[in-house]
């Protein structure tokens, strides 16, 4: 069961089982690996289809809202960064339904 937070939920990938953080948004829904990336490794991980996200702390003990790490993002940043999840395991194809015994 996913642990709900104010800004999203922690869950697991349905294909590879990796722990994830999911955050719904108005324009984009974010799904990142729960484990933070090494500080300073953002440029090596970022790509055309993969973004990195900053996770500043929220009020109290709750996690904060994930913020996109844009080119002018604060360097060095004291908050952990997370990368978009890229699943390495593909789901097996769905089995074909059995043929029905019909006359027509």
mmCIF file with all atom_site columns, C-alpha atoms in Angstrom:
data_model
loop_
_atom_site.group_PDB
_atom_site.id
_atom_site.type_symbol
_atom_site.label_atom_id
_atom_site.label_alt_id
_atom_site.label_comp_id
_atom_site.label_asym_id
_atom_site.label_entity_id
_atom_site.label_seq_id
_atom_site.pdbx_PDB_ins_code
_atom_site.Cartn_x
_atom_site.Cartn_y
_atom_site.Cartn_z
_atom_site.occupancy
_atom_site.B_iso_or_equiv
_atom_site.pdbx_formal_charge
_atom_site.auth_seq_id
_atom_site.auth_comp_id
_atom_site.auth_asym_id
_atom_site.auth_atom_id
_atom_site.pdbx_PDB_model_num
ATOM 1   C CA . UNK A 1 1   ? 0.000   0.000   0.000   1.00 0.00 ? 1   UNK A CA 1
ATOM 2   C CA . UNK A 1 2   ? 1.271   3.452   -0.857  1.00 0.00 ? 2   UNK A CA 1
ATOM 3   C CA . UNK A 1 3   ? 2.073   5.893   1.900   1.00 0.00 ? 3   UNK A CA 1
ATOM 4   C CA . UNK A 1 4   ? 0.209   9.087   1.031   1.00 0.00 ? 4   UNK A CA 1
ATOM 5   C CA . UNK A 1 5   ? 1.889   12.420  1.545   1.00 0.00 ? 5   UNK A CA 1
ATOM 6   C CA . UNK A 1 6   ? 0.576   15.910  1.061   1.00 0.00 ? 6   UNK A CA 1
ATOM 7   C CA . UNK A 1 7   ? 2.194   16.180  -2.350  1.00 0.00 ? 7   UNK A CA 1
ATOM 8   C CA . UNK A 1 8   ? 2.267   12.588  -3.600  1.00 0.00 ? 8   UNK A CA 1
ATOM 9   C CA . UNK A 1 9   ? 2.741   8.962   -2.681  1.00 0.00 ? 9   UNK A CA 1
ATOM 10  C CA . UNK A 1 10  ? 5.552   6.484   -2.256  1.00 0.00 ? 10  UNK A CA 1
ATOM 11  C CA . UNK A 1 11  ? 4.964   3.276   -4.136  1.00 0.00 ? 11  UNK A CA 1
ATOM 12  C CA . UNK A 1 12  ? 6.739   0.601   -6.211  1.00 0.00 ? 12  UNK A CA 1
ATOM 13  C CA . UNK A 1 13  ? 7.106   0.204   -9.970  1.00 0.00 ? 13  UNK A CA 1
ATOM 14  C CA . UNK A 1 14  ? 4.690   -2.416  -11.282 1.00 0.00 ? 14  UNK A CA 1
ATOM 15  C CA . UNK A 1 15  ? 7.304   -3.865  -13.653 1.00 0.00 ? 15  UNK A CA 1
ATOM 16  C CA . UNK A 1 16  ? 10.664  -3.782  -11.856 1.00 0.00 ? 16  UNK A CA 1
ATOM 17  C CA . UNK A 1 17  ? 9.553   -3.260  -8.236  1.00 0.00 ? 17  UNK A CA 1
ATOM 18  C CA . UNK A 1 18  ? 11.814  -0.227  -7.637  1.00 0.00 ? 18  UNK A CA 1
ATOM 19  C CA . UNK A 1 19  ? 10.667  2.132   -4.856  1.00 0.00 ? 19  UNK A CA 1
ATOM 20  C CA . UNK A 1 20  ? 9.250   5.339   -6.343  1.00 0.00 ? 20  UNK A CA 1
ATOM 21  C CA . UNK A 1 21  ? 7.887   8.720   -5.379  1.00 0.00 ? 21  UNK A CA 1
ATOM 22  C CA . UNK A 1 22  ? 4.847   9.808   -7.412  1.00 0.00 ? 22  UNK A CA 1
ATOM 23  C CA . UNK A 1 23  ? 3.668   13.395  -7.399  1.00 0.00 ? 23  UNK A CA 1
ATOM 24  C CA . UNK A 1 24  ? 0.566   14.470  -9.305  1.00 0.00 ? 24  UNK A CA 1
ATOM 25  C CA . UNK A 1 25  ? 0.696   17.856  -10.943 1.00 0.00 ? 25  UNK A CA 1
ATOM 26  C CA . UNK A 1 26  ? -1.390  20.240  -13.001 1.00 0.00 ? 26  UNK A CA 1
ATOM 27  C CA . UNK A 1 27  ? 0.753   19.933  -16.135 1.00 0.00 ? 27  UNK A CA 1
ATOM 28  C CA . UNK A 1 28  ? 2.940   16.901  -15.494 1.00 0.00 ? 28  UNK A CA 1
ATOM 29  C CA . UNK A 1 29  ? 2.837   13.946  -13.140 1.00 0.00 ? 29  UNK A CA 1
ATOM 30  C CA . UNK A 1 30  ? 6.277   13.185  -11.723 1.00 0.00 ? 30  UNK A CA 1
ATOM 31  C CA . UNK A 1 31  ? 7.552   9.661   -11.013 1.00 0.00 ? 31  UNK A CA 1
ATOM 32  C CA . UNK A 1 32  ? 11.085  9.521   -9.607  1.00 0.00 ? 32  UNK A CA 1
ATOM 33  C CA . UNK A 1 33  ? 13.318  6.909   -8.031  1.00 0.00 ? 33  UNK A CA 1
ATOM 34  C CA . UNK A 1 34  ? 13.041  7.075   -4.245  1.00 0.00 ? 34  UNK A CA 1
ATOM 35  C CA . UNK A 1 35  ? 16.820  6.821   -3.794  1.00 0.00 ? 35  UNK A CA 1
ATOM 36  C CA . UNK A 1 36  ? 18.498  10.213  -4.289  1.00 0.00 ? 36  UNK A CA 1
ATOM 37  C CA . UNK A 1 37  ? 21.237  10.597  -6.896  1.00 0.00 ? 37  UNK A CA 1
ATOM 38  C CA . UNK A 1 38  ? 24.826  11.513  -6.042  1.00 0.00 ? 38  UNK A CA 1
ATOM 39  C CA . UNK A 1 39  ? 25.320  15.253  -5.480  1.00 0.00 ? 39  UNK A CA 1
ATOM 40  C CA . UNK A 1 40  ? 26.634  16.932  -8.627  1.00 0.00 ? 40  UNK A CA 1
ATOM 41  C CA . UNK A 1 41  ? 25.666  14.061  -10.960 1.00 0.00 ? 41  UNK A CA 1
ATOM 42  C CA . UNK A 1 42  ? 22.631  15.871  -12.414 1.00 0.00 ? 42  UNK A CA 1
ATOM 43  C CA . UNK A 1 43  ? 24.294  16.799  -15.748 1.00 0.00 ? 43  UNK A CA 1
ATOM 44  C CA . UNK A 1 44  ? 25.304  13.174  -16.416 1.00 0.00 ? 44  UNK A CA 1
ATOM 45  C CA . UNK A 1 45  ? 21.827  11.797  -15.628 1.00 0.00 ? 45  UNK A CA 1
ATOM 46  C CA . UNK A 1 46  ? 19.694  14.483  -17.273 1.00 0.00 ? 46  UNK A CA 1
ATOM 47  C CA . UNK A 1 47  ? 18.669  13.966  -20.877 1.00 0.00 ? 47  UNK A CA 1
ATOM 48  C CA . UNK A 1 48  ? 15.972  14.838  -23.400 1.00 0.00 ? 48  UNK A CA 1
ATOM 49  C CA . UNK A 1 49  ? 13.557  12.337  -21.825 1.00 0.00 ? 49  UNK A CA 1
ATOM 50  C CA . UNK A 1 50  ? 14.882  12.321  -18.271 1.00 0.00 ? 50  UNK A CA 1
ATOM 51  C CA . UNK A 1 51  ? 14.715  15.186  -15.784 1.00 0.00 ? 51  UNK A CA 1
ATOM 52  C CA . UNK A 1 52  ? 16.120  15.591  -12.287 1.00 0.00 ? 52  UNK A CA 1
ATOM 53  C CA . UNK A 1 53  ? 14.127  16.946  -9.364  1.00 0.00 ? 53  UNK A CA 1
ATOM 54  C CA . UNK A 1 54  ? 15.067  18.746  -6.129  1.00 0.00 ? 54  UNK A CA 1
ATOM 55  C CA . UNK A 1 55  ? 13.343  17.587  -2.928  1.00 0.00 ? 55  UNK A CA 1
ATOM 56  C CA . UNK A 1 56  ? 13.438  20.379  -0.332  1.00 0.00 ? 56  UNK A CA 1
ATOM 57  C CA . UNK A 1 57  ? 11.915  19.494  3.029   1.00 0.00 ? 57  UNK A CA 1
ATOM 58  C CA . UNK A 1 58  ? 8.288   20.383  3.642   1.00 0.00 ? 58  UNK A CA 1
ATOM 59  C CA . UNK A 1 59  ? 6.654   21.654  6.812   1.00 0.00 ? 59  UNK A CA 1
ATOM 60  C CA . UNK A 1 60  ? 7.235   19.481  9.839   1.00 0.00 ? 60  UNK A CA 1
ATOM 61  C CA . UNK A 1 61  ? 8.428   15.979  8.961   1.00 0.00 ? 61  UNK A CA 1
ATOM 62  C CA . UNK A 1 62  ? 6.539   15.806  5.669   1.00 0.00 ? 62  UNK A CA 1
ATOM 63  C CA . UNK A 1 63  ? 8.428   15.644  2.380   1.00 0.00 ? 63  UNK A CA 1
ATOM 64  C CA . UNK A 1 64  ? 8.262   18.770  0.275   1.00 0.00 ? 64  UNK A CA 1
ATOM 65  C CA . UNK A 1 65  ? 7.096   19.246  -3.279  1.00 0.00 ? 65  UNK A CA 1
ATOM 66  C CA . UNK A 1 66  ? 9.486   18.031  -5.984  1.00 0.00 ? 66  UNK A CA 1
ATOM 67  C CA . UNK A 1 67  ? 10.939  20.941  -7.956  1.00 0.00 ? 67  UNK A CA 1
ATOM 68  C CA . UNK A 1 68  ? 12.471  20.648  -11.427 1.00 0.00 ? 68  UNK A CA 1
ATOM 69  C CA . UNK A 1 69  ? 16.257  21.156  -11.511 1.00 0.00 ? 69  UNK A CA 1
ATOM 70  C CA . UNK A 1 70  ? 16.511  23.727  -14.315 1.00 0.00 ? 70  UNK A CA 1
ATOM 71  C CA . UNK A 1 71  ? 19.841  24.901  -15.828 1.00 0.00 ? 71  UNK A CA 1
ATOM 72  C CA . UNK A 1 72  ? 20.113  27.884  -13.436 1.00 0.00 ? 72  UNK A CA 1
ATOM 73  C CA . UNK A 1 73  ? 19.287  25.812  -10.317 1.00 0.00 ? 73  UNK A CA 1
ATOM 74  C CA . UNK A 1 74  ? 21.254  26.686  -7.179  1.00 0.00 ? 74  UNK A CA 1
ATOM 75  C CA . UNK A 1 75  ? 24.711  25.075  -7.183  1.00 0.00 ? 75  UNK A CA 1
ATOM 76  C CA . UNK A 1 76  ? 25.598  23.542  -4.795  1.00 0.00 ? 76  UNK A CA 1
ATOM 77  C CA . UNK A 1 77  ? 22.112  22.664  -3.621  1.00 0.00 ? 77  UNK A CA 1
ATOM 78  C CA . UNK A 1 78  ? 21.750  21.382  -0.027  1.00 0.00 ? 78  UNK A CA 1
ATOM 79  C CA . UNK A 1 79  ? 18.653  19.263  -0.832  1.00 0.00 ? 79  UNK A CA 1
ATOM 80  C CA . UNK A 1 80  ? 18.605  15.705  -2.207  1.00 0.00 ? 80  UNK A CA 1
ATOM 81  C CA . UNK A 1 81  ? 17.955  15.320  -5.929  1.00 0.00 ? 81  UNK A CA 1
ATOM 82  C CA . UNK A 1 82  ? 16.022  12.487  -7.589  1.00 0.00 ? 82  UNK A CA 1
ATOM 83  C CA . UNK A 1 83  ? 15.940  11.331  -11.211 1.00 0.00 ? 83  UNK A CA 1
ATOM 84  C CA . UNK A 1 84  ? 12.925  10.400  -13.315 1.00 0.00 ? 84  UNK A CA 1
ATOM 85  C CA . UNK A 1 85  ? 12.339  6.657   -13.093 1.00 0.00 ? 85  UNK A CA 1
ATOM 86  C CA . UNK A 1 86  ? 13.470  4.674   -16.117 1.00 0.00 ? 86  UNK A CA 1
ATOM 87  C CA . UNK A 1 87  ? 12.315  1.104   -15.763 1.00 0.00 ? 87  UNK A CA 1
ATOM 88  C CA . UNK A 1 88  ? 14.862  -1.436  -16.945 1.00 0.00 ? 88  UNK A CA 1
ATOM 89  C CA . UNK A 1 89  ? 12.441  -4.344  -16.935 1.00 0.00 ? 89  UNK A CA 1
ATOM 90  C CA . UNK A 1 90  ? 9.792   -4.725  -19.590 1.00 0.00 ? 90  UNK A CA 1
ATOM 91  C CA . UNK A 1 91  ? 6.509   -6.381  -18.766 1.00 0.00 ? 91  UNK A CA 1
ATOM 92  C CA . UNK A 1 92  ? 5.879   -9.631  -20.611 1.00 0.00 ? 92  UNK A CA 1
ATOM 93  C CA . UNK A 1 93  ? 3.377   -9.310  -23.459 1.00 0.00 ? 93  UNK A CA 1
ATOM 94  C CA . UNK A 1 94  ? -0.204  -10.088 -22.584 1.00 0.00 ? 94  UNK A CA 1
ATOM 95  C CA . UNK A 1 95  ? -1.276  -13.613 -23.422 1.00 0.00 ? 95  UNK A CA 1
ATOM 96  C CA . UNK A 1 96  ? -3.587  -13.924 -26.417 1.00 0.00 ? 96  UNK A CA 1
ATOM 97  C CA . UNK A 1 97  ? -7.154  -14.797 -25.448 1.00 0.00 ? 97  UNK A CA 1
ATOM 98  C CA . UNK A 1 98  ? -8.127  -18.407 -26.185 1.00 0.00 ? 98  UNK A CA 1
ATOM 99  C CA . UNK A 1 99  ? -9.928  -18.987 -29.470 1.00 0.00 ? 99  UNK A CA 1
ATOM 100 C CA . UNK A 1 100 ? -13.681 -19.267 -29.034 1.00 0.00 ? 100 UNK A CA 1
ATOM 101 C CA . UNK A 1 101 ? -15.455 -22.261 -30.443 1.00 0.00 ? 101 UNK A CA 1
ATOM 102 C CA . UNK A 1 102 ? -17.976 -20.639 -32.743 1.00 0.00 ? 102 UNK A CA 1
ATOM 103 C CA . UNK A 1 103 ? -19.741 -21.762 -35.870 1.00 0.00 ? 103 UNK A CA 1
ATOM 104 C CA . UNK A 1 104 ? -19.512 -18.410 -37.640 1.00 0.00 ? 104 UNK A CA 1
#
